[in-house]
Amino acid sequence: MLRRLGDLPTDPRVATIDDAVIDALARRGAQGGPLPGSVFAVAAGLALTIGVGASVIPASESRAAAISPLGAPPALAPSTLLGTGE
């Protein structure tokens, strides 16, 4: 099936596809201009406010409960050899 498709002549519209794409991009650019700088300034200010706010508010320390699905963890398991930092 693919061999038969390869033997078919190329569609003549393929030769003009570059011009069609460039013309469509030009029309699209003429229809709507870029966003004003104030939109980006508001977005940057909002992102900065959220970032600073998230770093200023202290997070409570949380510790996960140690669970071992097979009972007590072995003494030479990698998790015990890495140390707990205490």
C-alpha atoms as a PDB file:
ATOM      1  CA  MET A   1       0.000   0.000   0.000  1.00  0.00           C
ATOM      2  CA  LEU A   2       2.787   2.447   0.866  1.00  0.00           C
ATOM      3  CA  ARG A   3       4.624   1.510  -2.319  1.00  0.00           C
ATOM      4  CA  ARG A   4       1.552   2.489  -4.360  1.00  0.00           C
ATOM      5  CA  LEU A   5       1.332   5.793  -2.519  1.00  0.00           C
ATOM      6  CA  GLY A   6       5.008   6.417  -3.248  1.00  0.00           C
ATOM      7  CA  ASP A   7       4.439   5.789  -6.939  1.00  0.00           C
ATOM      8  CA  LEU A   8       1.668   8.394  -7.161  1.00  0.00           C
ATOM      9  CA  PRO A   9       2.600  11.830  -8.552  1.00  0.00           C
ATOM     10  CA  THR A  10       3.106  14.636  -6.055  1.00  0.00           C
ATOM     11  CA  ASP A  11       0.133  16.884  -5.469  1.00  0.00           C
ATOM     12  CA  PRO A  12       0.726  20.223  -7.273  1.00  0.00           C
ATOM     13  CA  ARG A  13      -0.488  22.148  -4.221  1.00  0.00           C
ATOM     14  CA  VAL A  14       2.677  21.098  -2.353  1.00  0.00           C
ATOM     15  CA  ALA A  15       4.704  23.529  -4.473  1.00  0.00           C
ATOM     16  CA  THR A  16       2.661  26.490  -3.208  1.00  0.00           C
ATOM     17  CA  ILE A  17       2.400  25.490   0.449  1.00  0.00           C
ATOM     18  CA  ASP A  18       5.261  27.774   1.544  1.00  0.00           C
ATOM     19  CA  ASP A  19       3.616  30.846   0.051  1.00  0.00           C
ATOM     20  CA  ALA A  20       0.255  29.910   1.577  1.00  0.00           C
ATOM     21  CA  VAL A  21       1.743  29.545   5.055  1.00  0.00           C
ATOM     22  CA  ILE A  22       3.658  32.829   4.851  1.00  0.00           C
ATOM     23  CA  ASP A  23       0.557  34.660   3.590  1.00  0.00           C
ATOM     24  CA  ALA A  24      -1.529  33.228   6.431  1.00  0.00           C
ATOM     25  CA  LEU A  25       1.081  34.331   8.980  1.00  0.00           C
ATOM     26  CA  ALA A  26       1.118  37.829   7.485  1.00  0.00           C
ATOM     27  CA  ARG A  27      -2.683  38.056   7.672  1.00  0.00           C
ATOM     28  CA  ARG A  28      -2.664  36.815  11.241  1.00  0.00           C
ATOM     29  CA  GLY A  29      -0.038  39.380  12.220  1.00  0.00           C
ATOM     30  CA  ALA A  30      -2.033  42.190  10.615  1.00  0.00           C
ATOM     31  CA  GLN A  31      -5.249  41.233  12.417  1.00  0.00           C
ATOM     32  CA  GLY A  32      -4.008  41.455  15.983  1.00  0.00           C
ATOM     33  CA  GLY A  33      -1.043  43.281  17.375  1.00  0.00           C
ATOM     34  CA  PRO A  34       1.153  42.089  20.187  1.00  0.00           C
ATOM     35  CA  LEU A  35       0.022  42.511  23.762  1.00  0.00           C
ATOM     36  CA  PRO A  36       1.001  45.797  25.376  1.00  0.00           C
ATOM     37  CA  GLY A  37       3.876  45.853  27.834  1.00  0.00           C
ATOM     38  CA  SER A  38       1.526  46.596  30.720  1.00  0.00           C
ATOM     39  CA  VAL A  39       0.053  43.095  30.439  1.00  0.00           C
ATOM     40  CA  PHE A  40       3.499  41.578  30.899  1.00  0.00           C
ATOM     41  CA  ALA A  41       4.262  43.992  33.735  1.00  0.00           C
ATOM     42  CA  VAL A  42       1.101  42.931  35.587  1.00  0.00           C
ATOM     43  CA  ALA A  43       1.906  39.247  35.033  1.00  0.00           C
ATOM     44  CA  ALA A  44       5.484  39.722  36.275  1.00  0.00           C
ATOM     45  CA  GLY A  45       4.275  41.680  39.309  1.00  0.00           C
ATOM     46  CA  LEU A  46       1.725  39.013  40.167  1.00  0.00           C
ATOM     47  CA  ALA A  47       4.316  36.249  39.828  1.00  0.00           C
ATOM     48  CA  LEU A  48       6.765  38.183  41.999  1.00  0.00           C
ATOM     49  CA  THR A  49       4.114  38.819  44.660  1.00  0.00           C
ATOM     50  CA  ILE A  50       3.105  35.166  44.775  1.00  0.00           C
ATOM     51  CA  GLY A  51       6.754  34.040  44.917  1.00  0.00           C
ATOM     52  CA  VAL A  52       7.718  36.414  47.711  1.00  0.00           C
ATOM     53  CA  GLY A  53       4.520  35.640  49.602  1.00  0.00           C
ATOM     54  CA  ALA A  54       5.140  31.916  49.388  1.00  0.00           C
ATOM     55  CA  SER A  55       8.704  32.270  50.651  1.00  0.00           C
ATOM     56  CA  VAL A  56       7.811  34.624  53.525  1.00  0.00           C
ATOM     57  CA  ILE A  57       5.033  32.486  54.989  1.00  0.00           C
ATOM     58  CA  PRO A  58       6.738  29.824  57.087  1.00  0.00           C
ATOM     59  CA  ALA A  59       5.743  26.265  56.349  1.00  0.00           C
ATOM     60  CA  SER A  60       5.207  23.883  59.225  1.00  0.00           C
ATOM     61  CA  GLU A  61       7.641  21.031  59.460  1.00  0.00           C
ATOM     62  CA  SER A  62       6.110  17.716  58.580  1.00  0.00           C
ATOM     63  CA  ARG A  63       7.522  14.271  59.051  1.00  0.00           C
ATOM     64  CA  ALA A  64       6.213  11.146  57.442  1.00  0.00           C
ATOM     65  CA  ALA A  65       5.607   8.149  59.639  1.00  0.00           C
ATOM     66  CA  ALA A  66       8.082   5.370  59.024  1.00  0.00           C
ATOM     67  CA  ILE A  67       6.303   2.393  57.584  1.00  0.00           C
ATOM     68  CA  SER A  68       7.876  -0.893  56.811  1.00  0.00           C
ATOM     69  CA  PRO A  69       5.564  -3.232  54.911  1.00  0.00           C
ATOM     70  CA  LEU A  70       7.577  -6.301  55.896  1.00  0.00           C
ATOM     71  CA  GLY A  71       7.938  -5.590  59.603  1.00  0.00           C
ATOM     72  CA  ALA A  72      11.049  -4.037  61.129  1.00  0.00           C
ATOM     73  CA  PRO A  73      13.553  -2.669  58.593  1.00  0.00           C
ATOM     74  CA  PRO A  74      16.816  -4.609  58.334  1.00  0.00           C
ATOM     75  CA  ALA A  75      19.810  -3.037  60.044  1.00  0.00           C
ATOM     76  CA  LEU A  76      21.927  -2.828  56.856  1.00  0.00           C
ATOM     77  CA  ALA A  77      19.239  -1.500  54.508  1.00  0.00           C
ATOM     78  CA  PRO A  78      20.447   1.400  52.339  1.00  0.00           C
ATOM     79  CA  SER A  79      18.012   3.744  54.028  1.00  0.00           C
ATOM     80  CA  THR A  80      19.598   3.021  57.409  1.00  0.00           C
ATOM     81  CA  LEU A  81      23.168   3.232  56.083  1.00  0.00           C
ATOM     82  CA  LEU A  82      22.640   6.724  54.658  1.00  0.00           C
ATOM     83  CA  GLY A  83      22.177   8.127  58.132  1.00  0.00           C
ATOM     84  CA  THR A  84      19.415  10.299  59.469  1.00  0.00           C
ATOM     85  CA  GLY A  85      21.500  13.427  60.003  1.00  0.00           C
ATOM     86  CA  GLU A  86      20.908  13.413  63.749  1.00  0.00           C
END
